Tab-separated table of C-alpha atoms in Angstrom:
chain	number	residue	atom	x	y	z
A	1	MET	CA	87.300	94.414	133.215
A	2	SER	CA	83.967	94.262	130.960
A	3	GLU	CA	84.267	91.774	128.056
A	4	ASN	CA	83.807	94.906	125.503
A	5	LYS	CA	86.869	97.066	126.944
A	6	GLN	CA	88.585	93.344	127.003
A	7	ARG	CA	87.932	93.110	123.204
A	8	LEU	CA	88.913	96.696	122.485
A	9	LEU	CA	92.289	96.470	124.334
A	10	ASP	CA	92.921	93.027	122.465
A	11	GLU	CA	92.111	94.694	119.054
A	12	ARG	CA	94.621	97.400	119.948
A	13	TYR	CA	96.903	95.147	120.644
A	14	MET	CA	96.289	93.007	117.948
A	15	ARG	CA	96.398	96.049	115.473
A	16	MET	CA	99.990	96.793	116.838
A	17	ALA	CA	101.142	93.496	116.388
A	18	THR	CA	99.814	93.653	112.775
A	19	ILE	CA	101.790	96.538	112.189
A	20	TRP	CA	105.139	95.220	113.749
A	21	ALA	CA	104.988	92.184	111.431
A	22	GLU	CA	105.699	94.567	108.479
A	23	ASN	CA	109.565	94.364	110.166
A	24	SER	CA	109.567	91.387	108.866
A	25	TYR	CA	111.793	90.614	105.849
A	26	CYS	CA	110.320	87.249	105.041
A	27	LYS	CA	108.361	86.906	102.193
A	28	ARG	CA	106.093	83.946	102.204
A	29	ARG	CA	104.421	85.444	105.643
A	30	LYS	CA	105.250	88.174	107.779
A	31	VAL	CA	104.208	87.715	111.803
A	32	GLY	CA	104.421	89.912	114.272
A	33	ALA	CA	104.067	89.121	118.529
A	34	LEU	CA	103.820	91.304	121.351
A	35	ILE	CA	103.800	90.170	125.183
A	36	VAL	CA	101.609	92.757	127.310
A	37	LYS	CA	101.575	92.473	131.159
A	38	ASP	CA	99.162	94.909	133.126
A	39	LYS	CA	98.348	96.946	129.810
A	40	MET	CA	102.721	97.532	129.177
A	41	ILE	CA	104.352	96.042	126.375
A	42	ILE	CA	107.104	94.049	127.524
A	43	SER	CA	108.312	92.774	124.539
A	44	ASP	CA	107.941	92.331	120.872
A	45	GLY	CA	108.989	90.143	117.937
A	46	TYR	CA	108.678	89.281	114.487
A	47	ASN	CA	109.610	86.200	112.452
A	48	GLY	CA	113.330	86.445	110.987
A	49	THR	CA	116.671	85.347	110.810
A	50	PRO	CA	118.942	85.474	113.912
A	51	SER	CA	121.392	88.444	114.868
A	52	GLY	CA	123.809	88.632	112.271
A	53	PHE	CA	122.464	86.458	109.514
A	54	GLU	CA	121.478	88.064	106.192
A	55	ASN	CA	117.825	89.312	105.841
A	56	ILE	CA	116.760	86.509	103.663
A	57	CYS	CA	114.263	83.890	105.055
A	58	GLU	CA	113.468	82.032	102.300
A	59	ASP	CA	116.002	79.640	100.053
A	60	GLU	CA	115.887	79.468	96.475
A	61	ASP	CA	113.077	77.323	96.254
A	62	ASN	CA	111.005	79.664	98.343
A	63	GLU	CA	110.840	77.373	101.332
A	64	THR	CA	111.556	78.886	105.145
A	65	LYS	CA	115.326	78.399	105.862
A	66	PRO	CA	115.186	76.119	108.776
A	67	TYR	CA	116.732	78.726	111.076
A	68	VAL	CA	114.205	81.232	110.892
A	69	LEU	CA	112.989	82.201	114.241
A	70	HIS	CA	109.178	82.656	114.443
A	71	ALA	CA	108.094	86.140	116.226
A	72	GLU	CA	107.347	84.674	119.469
A	73	ALA	CA	110.309	82.841	120.133
A	74	ASN	CA	111.925	86.384	119.125
A	75	ALA	CA	109.454	87.859	121.784
A	76	ILE	CA	110.155	85.280	124.459
A	77	SER	CA	114.049	85.480	123.743
A	78	LYS	CA	113.771	89.289	124.239
A	79	VAL	CA	111.735	89.533	127.211
A	80	ALA	CA	114.166	86.610	128.806
A	81	CYS	CA	117.102	89.057	128.243
A	82	SER	CA	115.178	92.142	129.831
A	83	HIS	CA	114.017	92.491	133.743
A	84	ASN	CA	110.722	91.652	133.177
A	85	SER	CA	108.901	88.471	133.168
A	86	SER	CA	106.148	86.987	131.181
A	87	LEU	CA	104.553	85.086	134.127
A	88	GLY	CA	100.538	86.156	133.377
A	89	ALA	CA	101.422	87.960	130.396
A	90	THR	CA	99.091	87.810	127.164
A	91	MET	CA	100.944	87.332	124.034
A	92	TYR	CA	98.958	88.792	120.919
A	93	VAL	CA	100.243	87.249	117.747
A	94	THR	CA	99.167	87.636	114.295
A	95	THR	CA	99.379	84.006	113.191
A	96	SER	CA	98.022	81.122	115.397
A	97	PRO	CA	101.376	79.367	117.175
A	98	CYS	CA	102.677	76.208	115.803
A	99	ILE	CA	103.589	73.381	118.270
A	100	GLU	CA	106.915	74.578	119.179
A	101	CYS	CA	106.256	77.932	119.566
A	102	ALA	CA	103.245	76.896	121.962
A	103	LYS	CA	105.940	75.276	124.198
A	104	LEU	CA	107.897	78.232	124.439
A	105	ILE	CA	104.573	80.256	125.296
A	106	ILE	CA	104.361	77.501	128.060
A	107	GLN	CA	107.515	77.458	129.571
A	108	ALA	CA	107.557	81.262	129.589
A	109	GLY	CA	104.345	81.419	131.808
A	110	ILE	CA	102.195	83.519	129.377
A	111	LYS	CA	98.324	82.776	130.271
A	112	ARG	CA	96.251	84.061	127.561
A	113	VAL	CA	97.199	84.242	123.717
A	114	VAL	CA	95.210	86.225	121.050
A	115	TYR	CA	95.741	85.582	117.555
A	116	ASN	CA	93.800	86.982	114.099
A	117	GLN	CA	95.078	84.425	111.770
A	118	LYS	CA	94.758	80.319	111.722
A	119	TYR	CA	97.802	78.435	111.090
A	120	ARG	CA	97.051	75.628	108.835
A	121	ARG	CA	98.286	73.215	111.814
A	122	THR	CA	96.098	73.309	115.067
A	123	ASP	CA	98.485	71.622	117.020
A	124	GLY	CA	99.929	74.316	118.769
A	125	CYS	CA	96.408	75.917	119.930
A	126	ALA	CA	95.491	72.633	120.821
A	127	LEU	CA	98.295	72.486	123.374
A	128	LEU	CA	98.127	76.154	124.698
A	129	GLU	CA	94.555	74.925	125.450
A	130	ARG	CA	95.617	71.481	127.007
A	131	ALA	CA	97.875	73.607	129.349
A	132	GLY	CA	95.076	75.711	130.406
A	133	ILE	CA	96.480	78.782	128.291
A	134	GLU	CA	93.384	80.729	126.910
A	135	THR	CA	93.401	81.041	123.327
A	136	THR	CA	91.151	83.726	121.613
A	137	TYR	CA	90.781	84.479	117.948
A	138	ILE	CA	90.017	87.784	117.054
A	139	ASP	CA	88.897	88.445	112.910
A	140	ILE	CA	90.419	91.594	112.001
A	141	ASP	CA	87.434	92.027	109.336
A	142	ASN	CA	85.524	93.106	112.597
A	143	PHE	CA	87.719	95.667	113.840
A	144	ASP	CA	85.718	98.368	112.476
A	145	ASP	CA	82.323	97.046	113.761
A	146	ILE	CA	84.338	97.128	117.535
A	147	ASN	CA	84.984	100.929	117.388
A	148	LYS	CA	81.426	101.904	115.618
A	149	GLU	CA	79.597	99.998	118.747
A	150	GLU	CA	82.188	101.676	121.312
A	151	ASN	CA	81.872	105.050	119.899
A	152	GLU	CA	77.807	104.544	120.523
A	153	GLN	CA	77.863	104.126	123.435
């Protein structure tokens, strides 16, 4: 696949992950994640509380509650309960993974991670790269430029 076509696919899935993040009840940061394999979305997730818990992610001090699940963990948990395999898949996540999610991504066999916002800590991406997982940052401000380029061809 050409680099331009891959970039267009990345853009489209990233826009979908951004829309999926809107499902989050978290106020401080809404994060969405998609796991894609063979051009099919095999799982999705957004940050939030575990099933059956109240949909309130922050405490009275506006700190994230310790039991809030990250979007990546939700997507990986969902695919683990399905008949799909994430081996060799790509994860699209709106914010670069933290170190804990990076460990889950490695164990899930995901081979590529695309994100559009940089998390304040970079240790998650560093661990992914150490494990040989490709990480790609896409600046969402450039989406329109990519679409314009594709339409001109």
